[in-house]
Amino acid sequence: MDVIVYNSKGEDTGKKVTLPEEVFGIQPNQHAIYLDVKQYLANQRQGTHKAKERAEVSRSTRKLKKQKGTGGARAGSAKSPVFVGGGTIFGPRPRDYSFKLNKKVKALARKSAFAVKAQAEKISVIDNLTLEAPRTKDYIQFLNALNVAGRKTLLILPDVNMNVVLSSRNVQKTKVTTASQVNTYDLMNADQLLISEEALSTIQTQFAQ
């Protein structure tokens, strides 16, 4: 698939690049995408939730009423879960939600995510983006020039560029990452992928296996 290369002003540079077929042209594996996104979201969970159970609530342990003759059910401690203020039955406990996913499955998921965006024509290739200083205004002008302002965008660079990172961090619905750190969740969450021309070679080297 050939795509036009744009400059930072949104202008056609007259160049075209071919997206690597072994990454962007595969048949997407939806289940691999699901598993990788599920793992990513699971890893974001702190798992610090906790509810007090019967043995942990602070209430009197005296018998509430006599055993027989009241016409109602037997009642012992006020800590019983059937009473307001009592303990919680099988309440949540701190736990680790992370789980293992094979490297090959994760790589397939990321390639599949790239392929999904390529099939939907949601990929724009950008000539090397450089900002002289970290200015949010300059990054917003860059998005406006590409007609993607206000949409969820993911900019993929070959290496960390602090001027670009600092310029983008106050802009809503946009994220900047590098080709070596891109993940399936960010790829699928974005409406438009903005890929630096130099980052394409890194993506091809990393995922074309």
Short mmCIF file of C-alpha atoms in Angstrom, two decimals:
data_model
loop_
_atom_site.label_atom_id
_atom_site.label_comp_id
_atom_site.label_asym_id
_atom_site.label_seq_id
_atom_site.Cartn_x
_atom_site.Cartn_y
_atom_site.Cartn_z
CA MET A 1 0.00 0.00 0.00
CA ASP A 2 1.41 3.38 -1.06
CA VAL A 3 0.67 6.47 1.03
CA ILE A 4 1.49 10.13 0.52
CA VAL A 5 4.13 11.73 2.73
CA TYR A 6 3.09 15.07 4.24
CA ASN A 7 5.26 17.70 5.87
CA SER A 8 4.56 19.39 9.21
CA LYS A 9 2.47 22.03 7.39
CA GLY A 10 0.12 19.41 5.98
CA GLU A 11 1.49 19.84 2.46
CA ASP A 12 2.12 17.00 0.01
CA THR A 13 5.88 16.56 -0.28
CA GLY A 14 5.53 14.79 -3.61
CA LYS A 15 6.89 11.60 -2.11
CA LYS A 16 5.15 8.30 -1.52
CA VAL A 17 6.18 5.43 0.71
CA THR A 18 5.10 1.81 0.63
CA LEU A 19 3.83 0.48 3.92
CA PRO A 20 5.52 -2.85 4.73
CA GLU A 21 3.19 -5.58 3.54
CA GLU A 22 4.33 -7.99 6.26
CA VAL A 23 3.06 -5.57 8.92
CA PHE A 24 0.30 -3.44 7.41
CA GLY A 25 -0.99 -5.94 4.86
CA ILE A 26 -1.68 -9.02 6.99
CA GLN A 27 -5.11 -10.43 7.79
CA PRO A 28 -5.88 -8.92 11.24
CA ASN A 29 -6.23 -11.40 14.08
CA GLN A 30 -9.08 -9.93 16.15
CA HIS A 31 -8.62 -12.37 19.03
CA ALA A 32 -4.96 -11.45 19.43
CA ILE A 33 -5.96 -7.78 19.53
CA TYR A 34 -8.58 -8.56 22.18
CA LEU A 35 -6.09 -10.44 24.36
CA ASP A 36 -3.43 -7.74 24.15
CA VAL A 37 -5.87 -4.93 24.93
CA LYS A 38 -7.31 -6.97 27.78
CA GLN A 39 -3.82 -7.46 29.24
CA TYR A 40 -2.98 -3.77 28.87
CA LEU A 41 -6.14 -2.69 30.70
CA ALA A 42 -5.67 -5.36 33.36
CA ASN A 43 -2.16 -4.10 34.02
CA GLN A 44 -3.55 -0.60 34.67
CA ARG A 45 -5.67 -1.83 37.57
CA GLN A 46 -4.23 -1.18 41.02
CA GLY A 47 -6.20 -4.01 42.61
CA THR A 48 -6.23 -2.27 46.00
CA HIS A 49 -9.98 -2.69 46.55
CA LYS A 50 -10.95 -4.07 49.95
CA ALA A 51 -14.19 -4.60 51.88
CA LYS A 52 -14.35 -5.60 55.54
CA GLU A 53 -15.68 -9.06 56.18
CA ARG A 54 -17.40 -10.41 59.25
CA ALA A 55 -14.21 -10.89 61.24
CA GLU A 56 -12.97 -7.35 60.50
CA VAL A 57 -15.89 -5.03 61.28
CA SER A 58 -15.97 -3.32 64.66
CA ARG A 59 -19.30 -4.17 66.30
CA SER A 60 -20.52 -5.78 69.49
CA THR A 61 -20.45 -9.56 69.65
CA ARG A 62 -23.23 -9.89 72.21
CA LYS A 63 -26.21 -12.01 71.28
CA LEU A 64 -28.87 -9.66 69.94
CA LYS A 65 -31.93 -11.51 71.25
CA LYS A 66 -32.84 -14.75 72.86
CA GLN A 67 -32.55 -17.91 70.82
CA LYS A 68 -36.18 -19.00 70.93
CA GLY A 69 -39.63 -17.58 71.33
CA THR A 70 -39.35 -14.40 69.22
CA GLY A 71 -41.00 -15.86 66.13
CA GLY A 72 -38.07 -14.78 63.98
CA ALA A 73 -34.82 -16.27 62.82
CA ARG A 74 -31.98 -16.86 65.23
CA ALA A 75 -29.61 -13.90 65.50
CA GLY A 76 -26.18 -13.85 67.06
CA SER A 77 -23.54 -11.18 66.46
CA ALA A 78 -24.32 -7.78 64.93
CA LYS A 79 -21.35 -8.44 62.66
CA SER A 80 -23.51 -10.81 60.64
CA PRO A 81 -23.77 -9.79 56.97
CA VAL A 82 -27.59 -9.83 57.17
CA PHE A 83 -27.56 -6.68 59.35
CA VAL A 84 -26.83 -3.12 58.23
CA GLY A 85 -23.26 -2.33 59.23
CA GLY A 86 -22.29 -5.97 59.27
CA GLY A 87 -19.47 -7.53 57.31
CA THR A 88 -19.53 -8.12 53.58
CA ILE A 89 -19.91 -11.65 52.28
CA PHE A 90 -17.08 -12.57 49.89
CA GLY A 91 -16.08 -8.92 49.51
CA PRO A 92 -13.28 -7.79 47.19
CA ARG A 93 -9.74 -8.33 48.38
CA PRO A 94 -6.44 -6.87 47.10
CA ARG A 95 -5.27 -8.82 44.08
CA ASP A 96 -3.04 -8.64 41.03
CA TYR A 97 -5.01 -8.53 37.76
CA SER A 98 -2.02 -8.91 35.44
CA PHE A 99 -1.61 -12.06 33.38
CA LYS A 100 1.00 -13.47 31.00
CA LEU A 101 0.74 -13.17 27.26
CA ASN A 102 3.21 -14.73 24.85
CA LYS A 103 5.54 -12.39 22.97
CA LYS A 104 4.46 -13.78 19.60
CA VAL A 105 0.80 -13.12 20.41
CA LYS A 106 1.60 -9.54 21.43
CA ALA A 107 3.59 -8.97 18.25
CA LEU A 108 0.75 -10.42 16.16
CA ALA A 109 -1.71 -8.15 17.97
CA ARG A 110 0.29 -5.02 17.17
CA LYS A 111 0.72 -6.03 13.53
CA SER A 112 -3.01 -6.72 13.36
CA ALA A 113 -3.76 -3.29 14.83
CA PHE A 114 -1.57 -1.63 12.20
CA ALA A 115 -3.34 -3.68 9.51
CA VAL A 116 -6.78 -2.63 10.79
CA LYS A 117 -5.83 1.05 10.55
CA ALA A 118 -4.28 0.55 7.11
CA GLN A 119 -7.43 -1.13 5.78
CA ALA A 120 -9.52 1.73 7.18
CA GLU A 121 -7.11 4.27 5.59
CA LYS A 122 -6.46 5.85 8.98
CA ILE A 123 -2.70 6.22 8.54
CA SER A 124 -0.82 9.38 7.59
CA VAL A 125 2.94 9.38 7.05
CA ILE A 126 4.73 12.53 8.15
CA ASP A 127 8.08 13.82 6.99
CA ASN A 128 10.46 14.26 9.90
CA LEU A 129 8.67 16.42 12.51
CA THR A 130 10.98 18.76 14.41
CA LEU A 131 10.02 21.57 16.77
CA GLU A 132 12.62 24.15 17.75
CA ALA A 133 11.10 24.59 21.20
CA PRO A 134 8.30 23.01 23.26
CA ARG A 135 5.25 25.06 22.31
CA THR A 136 1.70 23.73 22.50
CA LYS A 137 0.61 26.27 19.90
CA ASP A 138 3.01 24.82 17.33
CA TYR A 139 1.71 21.29 17.88
CA ILE A 140 -1.91 22.43 17.54
CA GLN A 141 -1.00 24.14 14.26
CA PHE A 142 0.57 20.86 13.12
CA LEU A 143 -2.68 18.97 13.88
CA ASN A 144 -4.79 21.64 12.18
CA ALA A 145 -2.63 21.46 9.08
CA LEU A 146 -3.35 17.73 8.82
CA ASN A 147 -7.08 18.22 9.54
CA VAL A 148 -6.99 15.91 12.56
CA ALA A 149 -7.44 18.44 15.36
CA GLY A 150 -10.09 17.32 17.84
CA ARG A 151 -9.71 13.66 16.85
CA LYS A 152 -7.87 10.97 18.74
CA THR A 153 -4.40 10.89 17.22
CA LEU A 154 -1.31 8.80 17.91
CA LEU A 155 2.00 10.21 16.68
CA ILE A 156 4.70 7.56 16.27
CA LEU A 157 8.28 8.84 16.21
CA PRO A 158 11.52 6.89 15.64
CA ASP A 159 13.03 8.19 18.90
CA VAL A 160 12.00 10.29 21.86
CA ASN A 161 11.77 13.97 20.93
CA MET A 162 11.21 15.99 24.11
CA ASN A 163 10.15 19.15 22.26
CA VAL A 164 7.35 17.22 20.56
CA VAL A 165 6.40 15.36 23.74
CA LEU A 166 6.23 18.54 25.83
CA SER A 167 4.34 20.40 23.10
CA SER A 168 1.65 17.71 22.89
CA ARG A 169 1.04 16.79 26.51
CA ASN A 170 -1.53 19.56 27.13
CA VAL A 171 -3.45 18.78 23.94
CA GLN A 172 -6.50 16.61 24.50
CA LYS A 173 -7.09 13.41 22.51
CA THR A 174 -3.49 13.14 21.31
CA LYS A 175 -0.56 10.99 22.34
CA VAL A 176 3.07 10.73 21.26
CA THR A 177 5.06 7.50 21.42
CA THR A 178 8.01 5.83 19.72
CA ALA A 179 8.01 2.91 17.28
CA SER A 180 9.66 0.65 19.84
CA GLN A 181 7.14 1.47 22.60
CA VAL A 182 3.87 1.46 20.68
CA ASN A 183 1.17 -0.81 22.09
CA THR A 184 -2.01 -2.33 20.72
CA TYR A 185 -4.35 -0.35 22.99
CA ASP A 186 -3.02 3.03 21.81
CA LEU A 187 -3.16 1.89 18.17
CA MET A 188 -6.78 0.78 18.41
CA ASN A 189 -7.84 3.74 20.56
CA ALA A 190 -6.62 6.30 18.02
CA ASP A 191 -8.81 7.57 15.20
CA GLN A 192 -5.78 8.50 13.10
CA LEU A 193 -2.18 7.25 13.16
CA LEU A 194 0.51 9.81 12.34
CA ILE A 195 3.69 7.89 11.59
CA SER A 196 7.05 9.53 11.02
CA GLU A 197 8.71 8.34 7.81
CA GLU A 198 11.81 7.32 9.79
CA ALA A 199 9.67 5.31 12.24
CA LEU A 200 8.42 3.04 9.43
CA SER A 201 11.79 1.32 9.12
CA THR A 202 11.85 0.69 12.88
CA ILE A 203 8.33 -0.73 12.74
CA GLN A 204 9.27 -3.00 9.83
CA THR A 205 12.41 -4.23 11.61
CA GLN A 206 10.59 -4.84 14.88
CA PHE A 207 7.44 -6.55 13.65
CA ALA A 208 8.21 -8.01 10.22
CA GLN A 209 9.11 -11.48 11.47
#
